[in-house]
Coordinates of C-alpha atoms in Angstrom, one line a residue:
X100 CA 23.6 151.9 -45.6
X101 CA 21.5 150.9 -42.4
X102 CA 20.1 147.7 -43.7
X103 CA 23.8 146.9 -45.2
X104 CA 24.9 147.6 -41.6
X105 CA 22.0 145.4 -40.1
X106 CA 22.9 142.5 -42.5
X107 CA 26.6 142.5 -41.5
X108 CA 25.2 141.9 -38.0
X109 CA 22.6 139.2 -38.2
X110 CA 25.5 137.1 -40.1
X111 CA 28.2 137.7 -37.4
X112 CA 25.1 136.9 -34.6
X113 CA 24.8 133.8 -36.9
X114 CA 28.4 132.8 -36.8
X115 CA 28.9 132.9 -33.6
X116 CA 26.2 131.1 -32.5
X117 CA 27.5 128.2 -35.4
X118 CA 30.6 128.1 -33.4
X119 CA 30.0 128.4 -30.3
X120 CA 27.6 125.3 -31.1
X121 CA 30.1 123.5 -32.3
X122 CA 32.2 124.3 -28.8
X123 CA 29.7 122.2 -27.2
X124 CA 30.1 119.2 -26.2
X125 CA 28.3 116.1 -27.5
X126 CA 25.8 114.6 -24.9
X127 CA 26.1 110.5 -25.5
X128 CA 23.0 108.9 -24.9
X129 CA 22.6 107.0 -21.2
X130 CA 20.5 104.4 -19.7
X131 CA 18.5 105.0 -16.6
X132 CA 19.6 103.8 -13.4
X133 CA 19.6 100.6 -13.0
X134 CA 21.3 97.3 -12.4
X135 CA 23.6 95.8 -14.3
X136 CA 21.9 92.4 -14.4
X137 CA 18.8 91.5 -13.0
X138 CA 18.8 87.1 -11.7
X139 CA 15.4 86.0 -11.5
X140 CA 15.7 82.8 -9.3
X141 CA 12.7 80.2 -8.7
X142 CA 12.8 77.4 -6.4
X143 CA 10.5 74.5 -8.1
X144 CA 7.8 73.9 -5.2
X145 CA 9.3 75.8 -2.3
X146 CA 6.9 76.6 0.6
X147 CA 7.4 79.6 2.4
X148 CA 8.0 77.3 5.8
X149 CA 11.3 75.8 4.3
X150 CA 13.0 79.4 5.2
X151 CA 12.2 79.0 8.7
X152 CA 12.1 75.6 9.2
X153 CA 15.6 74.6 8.2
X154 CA 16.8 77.5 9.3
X155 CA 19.4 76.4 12.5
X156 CA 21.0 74.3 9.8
X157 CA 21.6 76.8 6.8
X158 CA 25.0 78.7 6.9
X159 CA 25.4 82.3 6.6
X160 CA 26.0 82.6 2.7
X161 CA 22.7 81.4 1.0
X162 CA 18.8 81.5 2.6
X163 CA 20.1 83.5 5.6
X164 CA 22.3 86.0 3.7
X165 CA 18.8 87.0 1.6
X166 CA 17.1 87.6 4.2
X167 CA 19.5 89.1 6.2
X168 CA 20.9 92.2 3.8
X169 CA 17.6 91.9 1.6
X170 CA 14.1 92.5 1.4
X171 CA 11.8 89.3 2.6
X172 CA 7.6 89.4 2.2
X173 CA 6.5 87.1 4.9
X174 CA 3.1 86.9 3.7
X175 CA 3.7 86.3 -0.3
X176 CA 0.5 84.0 -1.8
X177 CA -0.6 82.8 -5.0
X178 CA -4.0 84.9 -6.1
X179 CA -5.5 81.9 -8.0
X180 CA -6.7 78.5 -7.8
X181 CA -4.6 76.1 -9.8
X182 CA -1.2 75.6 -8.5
X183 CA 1.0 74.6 -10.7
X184 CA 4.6 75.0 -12.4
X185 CA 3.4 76.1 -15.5
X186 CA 1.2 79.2 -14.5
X187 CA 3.7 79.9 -11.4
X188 CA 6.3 80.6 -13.4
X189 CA 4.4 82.0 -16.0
X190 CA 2.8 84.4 -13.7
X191 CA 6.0 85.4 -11.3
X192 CA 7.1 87.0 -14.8
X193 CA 4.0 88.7 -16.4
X194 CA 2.5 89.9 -12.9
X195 CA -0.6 88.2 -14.2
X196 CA -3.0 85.4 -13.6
X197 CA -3.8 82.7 -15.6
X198 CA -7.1 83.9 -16.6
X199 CA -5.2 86.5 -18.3
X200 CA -1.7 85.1 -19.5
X201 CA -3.6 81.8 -20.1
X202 CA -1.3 79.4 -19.1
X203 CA -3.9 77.6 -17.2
X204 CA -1.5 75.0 -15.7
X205 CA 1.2 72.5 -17.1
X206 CA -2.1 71.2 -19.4
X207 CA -5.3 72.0 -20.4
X208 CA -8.1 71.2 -22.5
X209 CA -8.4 72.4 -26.0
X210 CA -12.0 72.4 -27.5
X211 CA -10.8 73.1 -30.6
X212 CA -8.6 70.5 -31.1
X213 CA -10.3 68.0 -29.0
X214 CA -7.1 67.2 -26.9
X215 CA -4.5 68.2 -24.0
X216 CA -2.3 71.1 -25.1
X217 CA 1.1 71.2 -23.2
X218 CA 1.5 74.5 -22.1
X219 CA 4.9 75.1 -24.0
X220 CA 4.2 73.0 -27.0
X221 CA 4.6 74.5 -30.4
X222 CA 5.1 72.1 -33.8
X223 CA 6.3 74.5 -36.0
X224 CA 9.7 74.4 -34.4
X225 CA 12.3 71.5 -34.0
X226 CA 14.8 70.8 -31.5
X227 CA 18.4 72.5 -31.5
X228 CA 21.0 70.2 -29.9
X229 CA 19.3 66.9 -29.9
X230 CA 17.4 64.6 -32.2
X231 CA 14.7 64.4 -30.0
X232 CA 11.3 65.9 -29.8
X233 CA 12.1 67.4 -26.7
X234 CA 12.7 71.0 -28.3
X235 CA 9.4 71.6 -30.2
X236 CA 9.0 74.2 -27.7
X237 CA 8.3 78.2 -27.6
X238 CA 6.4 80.5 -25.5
X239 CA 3.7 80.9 -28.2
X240 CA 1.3 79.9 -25.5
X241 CA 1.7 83.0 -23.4
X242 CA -1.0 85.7 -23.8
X243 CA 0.7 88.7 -22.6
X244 CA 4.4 89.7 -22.3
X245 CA 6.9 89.4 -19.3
X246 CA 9.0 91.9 -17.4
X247 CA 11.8 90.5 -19.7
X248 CA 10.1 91.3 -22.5
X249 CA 9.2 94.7 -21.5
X250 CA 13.4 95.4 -20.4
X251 CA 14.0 94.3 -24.0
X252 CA 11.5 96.9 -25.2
X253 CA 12.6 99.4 -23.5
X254 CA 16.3 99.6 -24.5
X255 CA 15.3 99.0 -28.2
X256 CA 16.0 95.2 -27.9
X257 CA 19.9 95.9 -26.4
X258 CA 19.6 94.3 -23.1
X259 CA 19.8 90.5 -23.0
X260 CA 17.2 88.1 -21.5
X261 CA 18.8 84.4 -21.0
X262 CA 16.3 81.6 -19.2
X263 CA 17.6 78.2 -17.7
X264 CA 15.8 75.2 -16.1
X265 CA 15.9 71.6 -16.3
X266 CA 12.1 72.2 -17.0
X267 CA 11.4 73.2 -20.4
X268 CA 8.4 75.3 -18.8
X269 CA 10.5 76.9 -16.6
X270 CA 12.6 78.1 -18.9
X271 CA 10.7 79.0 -21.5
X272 CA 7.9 80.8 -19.6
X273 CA 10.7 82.7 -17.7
X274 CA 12.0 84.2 -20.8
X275 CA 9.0 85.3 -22.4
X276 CA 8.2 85.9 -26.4
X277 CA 11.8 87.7 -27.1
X278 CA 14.0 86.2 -24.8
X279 CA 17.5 86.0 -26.8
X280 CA 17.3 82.3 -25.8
X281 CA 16.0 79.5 -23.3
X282 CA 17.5 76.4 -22.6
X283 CA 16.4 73.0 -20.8
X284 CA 17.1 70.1 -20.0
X285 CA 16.7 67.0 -22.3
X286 CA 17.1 63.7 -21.1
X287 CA 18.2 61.7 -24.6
X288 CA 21.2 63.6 -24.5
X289 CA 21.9 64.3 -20.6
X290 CA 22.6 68.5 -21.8
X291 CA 21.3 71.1 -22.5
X292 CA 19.2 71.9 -25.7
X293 CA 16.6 74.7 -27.4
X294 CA 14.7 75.1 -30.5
X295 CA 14.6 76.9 -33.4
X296 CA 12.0 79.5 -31.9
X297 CA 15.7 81.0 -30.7
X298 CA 18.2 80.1 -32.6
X299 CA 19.2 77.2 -35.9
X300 CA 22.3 75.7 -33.8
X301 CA 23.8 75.6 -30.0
X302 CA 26.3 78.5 -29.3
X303 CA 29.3 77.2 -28.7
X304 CA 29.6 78.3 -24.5
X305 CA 26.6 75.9 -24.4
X306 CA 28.3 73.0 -26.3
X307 CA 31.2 73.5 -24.3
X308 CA 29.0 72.8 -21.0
X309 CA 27.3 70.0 -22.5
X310 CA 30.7 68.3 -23.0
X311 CA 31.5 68.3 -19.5
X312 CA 28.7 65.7 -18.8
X313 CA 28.2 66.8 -15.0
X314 CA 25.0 64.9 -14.6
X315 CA 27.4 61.6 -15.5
X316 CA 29.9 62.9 -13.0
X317 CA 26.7 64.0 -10.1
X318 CA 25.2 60.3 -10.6
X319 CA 28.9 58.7 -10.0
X320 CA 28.9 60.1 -6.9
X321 CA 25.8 59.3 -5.8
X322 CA 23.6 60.5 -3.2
X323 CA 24.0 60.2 0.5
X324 CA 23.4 62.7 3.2
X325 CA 25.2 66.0 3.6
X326 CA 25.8 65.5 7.3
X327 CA 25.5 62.5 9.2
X328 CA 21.8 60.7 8.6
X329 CA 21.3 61.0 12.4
X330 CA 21.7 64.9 12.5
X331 CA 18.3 65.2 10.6
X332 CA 16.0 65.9 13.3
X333 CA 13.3 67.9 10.5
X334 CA 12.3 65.2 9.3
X335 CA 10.7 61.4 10.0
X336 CA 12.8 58.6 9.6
X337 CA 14.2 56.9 6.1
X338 CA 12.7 55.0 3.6
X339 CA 8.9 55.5 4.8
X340 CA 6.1 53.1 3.2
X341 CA 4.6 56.2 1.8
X342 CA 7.8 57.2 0.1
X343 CA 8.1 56.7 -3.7
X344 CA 11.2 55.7 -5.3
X345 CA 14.0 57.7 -7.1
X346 CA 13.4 56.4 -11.0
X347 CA 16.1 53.1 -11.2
X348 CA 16.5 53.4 -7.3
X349 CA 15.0 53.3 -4.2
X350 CA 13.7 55.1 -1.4
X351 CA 16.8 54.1 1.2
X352 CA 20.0 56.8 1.8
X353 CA 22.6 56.6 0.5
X354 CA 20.8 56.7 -2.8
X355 CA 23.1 54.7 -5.3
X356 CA 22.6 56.8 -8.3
X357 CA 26.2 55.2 -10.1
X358 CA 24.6 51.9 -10.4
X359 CA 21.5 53.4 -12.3
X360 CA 21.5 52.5 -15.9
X361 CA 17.9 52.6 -17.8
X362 CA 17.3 56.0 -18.4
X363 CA 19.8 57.2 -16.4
X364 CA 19.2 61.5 -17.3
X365 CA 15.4 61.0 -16.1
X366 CA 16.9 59.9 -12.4
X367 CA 19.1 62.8 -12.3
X368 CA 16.5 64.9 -12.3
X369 CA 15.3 63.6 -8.8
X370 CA 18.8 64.9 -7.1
X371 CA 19.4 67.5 -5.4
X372 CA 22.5 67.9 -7.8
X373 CA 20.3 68.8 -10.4
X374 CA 20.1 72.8 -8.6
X375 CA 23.6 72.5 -8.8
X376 CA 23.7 71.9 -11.7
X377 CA 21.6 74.4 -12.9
X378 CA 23.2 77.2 -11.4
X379 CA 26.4 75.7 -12.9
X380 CA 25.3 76.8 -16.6
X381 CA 23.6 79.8 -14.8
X382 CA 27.2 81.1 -14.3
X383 CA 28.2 79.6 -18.0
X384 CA 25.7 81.7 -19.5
X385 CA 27.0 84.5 -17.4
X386 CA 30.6 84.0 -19.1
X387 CA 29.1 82.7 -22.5
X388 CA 26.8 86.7 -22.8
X389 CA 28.8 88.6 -20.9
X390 CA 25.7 89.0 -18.9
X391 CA 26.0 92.4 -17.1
X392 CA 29.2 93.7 -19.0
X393 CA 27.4 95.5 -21.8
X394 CA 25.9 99.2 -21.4
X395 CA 22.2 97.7 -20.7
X396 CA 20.9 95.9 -18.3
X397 CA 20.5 92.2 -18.9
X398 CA 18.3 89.8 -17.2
X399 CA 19.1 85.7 -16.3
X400 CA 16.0 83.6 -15.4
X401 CA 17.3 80.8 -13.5
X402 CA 14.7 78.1 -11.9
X403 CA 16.4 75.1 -10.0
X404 CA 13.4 72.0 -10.9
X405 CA 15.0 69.0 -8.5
X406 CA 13.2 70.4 -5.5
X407 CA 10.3 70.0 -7.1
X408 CA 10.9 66.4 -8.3
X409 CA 12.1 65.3 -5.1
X410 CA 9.3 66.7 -3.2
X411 CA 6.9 64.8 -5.6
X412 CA 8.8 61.6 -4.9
X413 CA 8.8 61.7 -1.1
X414 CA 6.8 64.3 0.2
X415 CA 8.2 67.9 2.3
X416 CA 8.3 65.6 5.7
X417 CA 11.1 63.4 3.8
X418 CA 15.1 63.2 5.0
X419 CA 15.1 63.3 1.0
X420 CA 13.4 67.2 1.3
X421 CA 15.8 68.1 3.9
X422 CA 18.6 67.4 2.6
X423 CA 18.0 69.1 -1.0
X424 CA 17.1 72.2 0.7
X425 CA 20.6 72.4 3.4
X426 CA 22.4 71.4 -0.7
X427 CA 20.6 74.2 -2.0
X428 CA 21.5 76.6 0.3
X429 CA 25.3 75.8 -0.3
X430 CA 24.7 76.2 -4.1
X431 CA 22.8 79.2 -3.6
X432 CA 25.7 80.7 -1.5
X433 CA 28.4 79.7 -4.3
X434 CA 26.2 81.7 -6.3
X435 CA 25.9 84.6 -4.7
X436 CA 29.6 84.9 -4.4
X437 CA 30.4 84.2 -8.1
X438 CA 28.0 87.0 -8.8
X439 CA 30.1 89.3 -6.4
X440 CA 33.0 88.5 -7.7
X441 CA 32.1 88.8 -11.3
X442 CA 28.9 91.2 -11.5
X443 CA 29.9 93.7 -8.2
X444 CA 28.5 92.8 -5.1
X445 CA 26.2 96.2 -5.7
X446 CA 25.8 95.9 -8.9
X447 CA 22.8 93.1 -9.9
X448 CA 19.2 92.8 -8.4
X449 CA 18.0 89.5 -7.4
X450 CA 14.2 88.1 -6.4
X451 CA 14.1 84.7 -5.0
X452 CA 10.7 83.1 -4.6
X453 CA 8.5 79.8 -6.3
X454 CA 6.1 78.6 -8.3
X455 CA 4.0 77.0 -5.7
X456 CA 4.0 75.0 -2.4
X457 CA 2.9 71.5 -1.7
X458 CA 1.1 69.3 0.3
X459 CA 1.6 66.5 2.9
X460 CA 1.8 63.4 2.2
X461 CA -1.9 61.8 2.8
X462 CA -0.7 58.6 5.2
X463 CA 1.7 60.7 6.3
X464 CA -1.0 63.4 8.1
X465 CA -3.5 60.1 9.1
X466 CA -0.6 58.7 11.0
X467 CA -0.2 61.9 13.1
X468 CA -3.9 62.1 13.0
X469 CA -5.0 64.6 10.5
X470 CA -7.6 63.8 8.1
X471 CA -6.5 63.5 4.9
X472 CA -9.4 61.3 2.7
X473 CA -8.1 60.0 -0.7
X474 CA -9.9 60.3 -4.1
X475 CA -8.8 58.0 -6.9
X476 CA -8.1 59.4 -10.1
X477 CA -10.8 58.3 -12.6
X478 CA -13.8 58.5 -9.7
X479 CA -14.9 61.4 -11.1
X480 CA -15.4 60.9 -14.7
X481 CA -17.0 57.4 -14.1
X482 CA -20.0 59.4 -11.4
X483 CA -20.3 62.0 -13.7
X484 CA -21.0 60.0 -16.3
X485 CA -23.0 57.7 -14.4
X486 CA -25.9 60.5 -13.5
X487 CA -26.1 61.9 -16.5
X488 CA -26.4 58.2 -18.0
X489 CA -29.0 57.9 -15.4
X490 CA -30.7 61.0 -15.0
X491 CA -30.7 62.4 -19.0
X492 CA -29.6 59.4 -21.0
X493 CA -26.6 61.2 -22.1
X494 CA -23.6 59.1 -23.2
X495 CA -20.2 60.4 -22.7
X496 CA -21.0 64.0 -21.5
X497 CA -17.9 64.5 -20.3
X498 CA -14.8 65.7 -22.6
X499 CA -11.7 66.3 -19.9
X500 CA -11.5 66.9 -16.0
X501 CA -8.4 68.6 -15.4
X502 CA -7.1 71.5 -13.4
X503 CA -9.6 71.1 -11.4
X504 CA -12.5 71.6 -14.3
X505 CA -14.9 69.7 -16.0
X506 CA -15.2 70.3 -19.6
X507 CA -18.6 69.0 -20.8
X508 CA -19.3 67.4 -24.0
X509 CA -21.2 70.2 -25.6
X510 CA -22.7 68.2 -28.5
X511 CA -23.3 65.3 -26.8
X512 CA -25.5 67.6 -24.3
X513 CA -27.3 69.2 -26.9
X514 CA -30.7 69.7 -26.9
X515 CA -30.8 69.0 -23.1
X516 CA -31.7 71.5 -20.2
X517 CA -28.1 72.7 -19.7
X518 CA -28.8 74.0 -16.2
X519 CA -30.0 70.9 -14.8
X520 CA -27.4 69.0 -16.0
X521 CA -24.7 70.8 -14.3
X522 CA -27.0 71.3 -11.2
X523 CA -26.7 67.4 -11.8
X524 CA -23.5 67.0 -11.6
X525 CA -22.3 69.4 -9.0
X526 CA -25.0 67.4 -6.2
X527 CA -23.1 64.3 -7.4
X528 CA -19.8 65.4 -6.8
X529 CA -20.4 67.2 -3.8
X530 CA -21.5 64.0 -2.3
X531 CA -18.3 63.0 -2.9
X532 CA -16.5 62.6 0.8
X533 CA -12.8 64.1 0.4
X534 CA -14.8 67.0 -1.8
X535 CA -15.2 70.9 -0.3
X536 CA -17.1 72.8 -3.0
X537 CA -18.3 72.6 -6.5
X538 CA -18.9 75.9 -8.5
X539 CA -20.4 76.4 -12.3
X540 CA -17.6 78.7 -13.6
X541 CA -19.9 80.6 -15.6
X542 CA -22.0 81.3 -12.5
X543 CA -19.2 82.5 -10.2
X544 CA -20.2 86.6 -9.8
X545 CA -23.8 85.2 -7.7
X546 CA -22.5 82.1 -6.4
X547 CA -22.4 82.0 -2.6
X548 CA -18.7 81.5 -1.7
X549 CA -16.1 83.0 0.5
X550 CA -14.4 86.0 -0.9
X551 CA -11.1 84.9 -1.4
X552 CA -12.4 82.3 -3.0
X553 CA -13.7 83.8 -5.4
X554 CA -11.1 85.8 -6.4
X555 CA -8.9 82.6 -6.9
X556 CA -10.9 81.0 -8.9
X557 CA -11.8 84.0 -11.3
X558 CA -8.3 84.7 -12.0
X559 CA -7.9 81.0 -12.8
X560 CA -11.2 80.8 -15.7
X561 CA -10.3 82.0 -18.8
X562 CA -13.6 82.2 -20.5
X563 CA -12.0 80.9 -24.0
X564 CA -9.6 78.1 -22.3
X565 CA -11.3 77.1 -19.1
X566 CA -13.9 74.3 -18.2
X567 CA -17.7 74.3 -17.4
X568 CA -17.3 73.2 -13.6
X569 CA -14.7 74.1 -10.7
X570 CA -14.4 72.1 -8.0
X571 CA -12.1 71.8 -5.3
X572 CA -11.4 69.0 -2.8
X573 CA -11.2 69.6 1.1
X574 CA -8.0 70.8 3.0
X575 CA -5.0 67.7 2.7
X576 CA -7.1 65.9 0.6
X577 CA -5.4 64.0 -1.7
X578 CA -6.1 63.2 -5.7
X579 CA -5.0 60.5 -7.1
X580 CA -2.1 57.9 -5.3
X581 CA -1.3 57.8 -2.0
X582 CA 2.4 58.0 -2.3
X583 CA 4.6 61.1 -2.4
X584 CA 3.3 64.4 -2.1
X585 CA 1.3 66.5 -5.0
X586 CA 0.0 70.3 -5.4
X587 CA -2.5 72.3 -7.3
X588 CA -4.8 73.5 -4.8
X589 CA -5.7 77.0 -3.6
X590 CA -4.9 76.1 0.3
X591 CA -2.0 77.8 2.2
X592 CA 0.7 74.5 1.8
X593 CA -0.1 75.4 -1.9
X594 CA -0.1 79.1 -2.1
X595 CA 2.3 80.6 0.6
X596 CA 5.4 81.2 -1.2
X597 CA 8.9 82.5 -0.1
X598 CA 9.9 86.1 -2.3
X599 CA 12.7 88.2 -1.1
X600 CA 14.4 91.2 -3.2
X601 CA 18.3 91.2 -2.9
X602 CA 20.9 93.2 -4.4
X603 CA 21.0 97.0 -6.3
X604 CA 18.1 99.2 -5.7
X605 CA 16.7 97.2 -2.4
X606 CA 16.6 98.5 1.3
X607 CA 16.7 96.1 3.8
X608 CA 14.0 94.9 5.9
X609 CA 10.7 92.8 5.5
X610 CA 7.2 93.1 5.7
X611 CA 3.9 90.9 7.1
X612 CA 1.1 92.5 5.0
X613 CA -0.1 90.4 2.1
X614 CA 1.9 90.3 -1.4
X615 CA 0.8 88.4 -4.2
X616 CA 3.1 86.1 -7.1
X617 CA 1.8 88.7 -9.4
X618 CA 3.7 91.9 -7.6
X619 CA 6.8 90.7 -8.7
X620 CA 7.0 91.9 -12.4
X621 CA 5.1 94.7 -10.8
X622 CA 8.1 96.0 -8.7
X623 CA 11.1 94.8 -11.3
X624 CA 9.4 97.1 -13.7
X625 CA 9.2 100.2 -11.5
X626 CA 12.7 99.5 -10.0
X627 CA 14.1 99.3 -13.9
X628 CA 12.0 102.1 -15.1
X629 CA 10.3 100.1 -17.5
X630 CA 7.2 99.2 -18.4
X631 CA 4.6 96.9 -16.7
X632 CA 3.9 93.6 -18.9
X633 CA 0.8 94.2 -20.6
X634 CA -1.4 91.5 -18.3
X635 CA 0.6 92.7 -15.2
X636 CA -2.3 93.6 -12.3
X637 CA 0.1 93.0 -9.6
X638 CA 1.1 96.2 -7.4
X639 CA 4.7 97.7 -6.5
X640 CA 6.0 96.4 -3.2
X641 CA 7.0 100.2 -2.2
X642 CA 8.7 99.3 0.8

């Protein structure tokens, strides 16, 4: 009787507790806290000077506005040696170096296949949207994986990662392995393409922009200053000796892009237009995705390439430089309003920074009488070869120089004392005048060098990719032609890079300690809640 009473209860205990379960309500699965989009934006060779040094002439909306309501590292640097689009980009996004991520620079030197590999090439894809080989493209190249790749991780592949530049590298290398596309710039067709690494055909949002033709419509208009030429007190005065020469055009404003016909695409690239243009199909892709309207926070890699081209062309001193950056600043202002308006003023996180700086122009710092000696390109290869011809009868010893590093020809050395011959080489190179130092890579952990320089150039070797010999020239010293302006170097006009933080999640205010390129993936993944990239050694910015 007891147990029958005892059974009666443990089935109305059971009851109730089914129904009271099924009172409850359902708990629907939520994201963390975070933004709804996240815009990654690069400026293509920006020193951190252009902030400051245009500054009287920007308006209220663009530059001034970010570092106004946002959060602006003074003292942001490069923490390796080779400075160049490639591993900028490539490192802004992994939080890694290139001795890691191995994207050594735009090119290096493959042993293996005895040859210059283009950082973003990849033959087992084709291009989508052109006929050209333009698209055989993919980040296959990248060792490690970026903070876009991580954001897709961590919401089970839900959040979106888009990637746009007129630069192939840096769009790809933005995006990262599982980007849900990247797009660039290809000059046969004067739009927008990809390859099949993303995607078998163009969606139609991008087709759509492409049949705008706005580059056709930017050249018509052609390029003259934004405010009268006079006004331009930043810069020396037009059309300088040193200058080079807009592809089809000249060096003289107004720059009469409509009349250019041969290749017409390539010269578009050198106008300021092209940032405008950029962040035009910055916003398409916003519409095209629905960036920022789904449940998961989406990410939009955006690097504007013309200020790089036209600081190549006539060097940061330039009317040409000045003027791209006071255009920037209004695009980057229409920008930030069409992402109010359509994101929530509150609602997307935003990093601005670059890839690298650059230098002066070499005739350019002897005329205001700073040294800057000259080394012709091919000097080296031709006295390297020269000793060793001399010295150990070796013919050929030399494979590559580039980056900076001096591959040897292994077999061709074989059988000879390989310490002497690089001992060799560096005396000969460093008797070269416009050259500073000369390290064997290999040897780097005793070599007597400053600190920091060290540190550079170690997170620039990659033991399988990298060369037998580093050197570096001295400070505004200037490889290869004396016209326009160049990079690559580990100096300060190199290495000191704008970065402010903008938008959701970001207190204002700035700081002067020392950040470094590589922090930035650092502190996107702690502010999403995600996961650093696997290569990431770059630290949170906490303030």
């Amino acid at each position: 009787m007891r147990s029958m009473k005892f059974l009666k209860t443990i089935i109305c205990c059971l009851l109730f507790t089914q129904i009271n379960a099924q009172k409850q309500p359902v708990t629907k699965q939520t994201e963390p806290g975070r933004p709804k989009l996240v815009v990654g934006l690069v400026i293509d060779q920006m020193r951190w000077d252009y902030l400051q040094r245009f500054a009287d002439r920007y308006g209220s909306g663009g530059f001034k506005r970010l570092m106004k309501d946002g959060f602006n590292c003074n003292n942001n640097f490069i923490n390796y040696a080779t400075t160049q689009t490639a591993a900028g980009h490539t490192s802004l996004y992994t939080g890694s170096v290139p001795a890691i991520h191995g994207v050594l620079g735009n090119s290096w030197y493959s042993r293996e296949l005895k040859r210059n590999v283009y950082c973003t090439e990849d033959t087992s894809v084709v291009t989508v949207g052109s006929s050209s080989n333009a698209g055989k493209m993919s980040p296959v190249n990248i060792q490690t994986t970026t903070i876009g790749d991580e954001l897709r991780l961590a919401t089970n592949f839900r959040s979106k990662v888009i990637s746009i530049s007129i630069k192939d590298r840096g769009s790809i290398l933005t995006g990262g392995h599982s980007a849900n596309a990247a797009y660039w710039f290809d000059n046969s067709v004067g739009g927008f393409i990809t390859s099949t690494y993303y995607m078998k055909e163009l969606p139609q949002w991008v087709q759509q922009f492409n049949n705008k033709k706005l580059p056709d419509q930017y050249l018509q208009q052609n390029w003259n200053t934004l405010y009268p030429i006079e006004t331009y007190q930043q810069s020396t005065g037009d059309a300088q000796p040193y200058e080079k020469i807009i592809p089809g055009e000249d060096n003289t404003f107004p720059h009469i892009t409509a009349a250019i016909q041969k290749d017409k695409y390539n010269s578009f690239r050198h106008m300021p237009q092209g940032s405008t243009y950029t962040l035009e199909m910055a916003k398409a892709a916003i519409e095209g995705e629905q960036l920022g309207r789904g449940a998961f926070t989406d990410l939009l890699a955006v690097s504007c390439s013309s200020p790089d081209l036209v600081g190549h062309e006539f060097g940061p001193n330039s009317l040409e430089l000045e003027d791209t950056y006071l255009r920037l600043d209004q695009d980057i202002a229409a920008f930030l309003s069409y992402l109010d308006k359509t994101i929530g003023k509150d609602q997307y996180t935003l990093f601005l920074s670059a890839d690298h700086g650059v230098a002066e122009n070499s005739t350019f710092l002897r005329l205001n009488k700073i040294p800057s000696p000259v080394l012709t390109n091919g000097v080296l290869e031709a006295r390297i070869n020269q000793v060793l011809q001399s010295e150990f009868k070796i013919s050929n010893g030399i494979s590559k120089i580039i980056n900076q590093q001096v591959y040897l020809n292994h077999p061709a050395i074989q059988g000879q004392d390989e310490p002497a011959v690089l001992n060799a080489i560096t005396k000969e190179l460093l008797s070269i005048p416009a050259m500073a130092n000369v390290y064997t890579l290999k040897n780097l952990p005793t070599a007597t060098m400053p600190e920091r320089l060290r540190e550079l150039v170690t997170n620039s070797y990659n033991q399988k990719l990298s060369g037998d010999i580093y050197y570096a020239i001295k400070p505004h010293a200037y490889q290869g032609s004396d016209k326009g302006a160049s990079h690559g170097l580990w100096y300060n006009y190199d290495t000191h890079l704008p970065l402010i933080f903008y938008g959701w999640g970001i207190q204002k205010g700035s700081t002067n300690r020392r950040t470094n390129i590589t922090d930035v993936a650092a502190t996107l993944a702690a502010l999403l809640k995600v996961q650093m990239p696997s290569g990431c050694i770059g630290e949170v910015i906490e303030e």
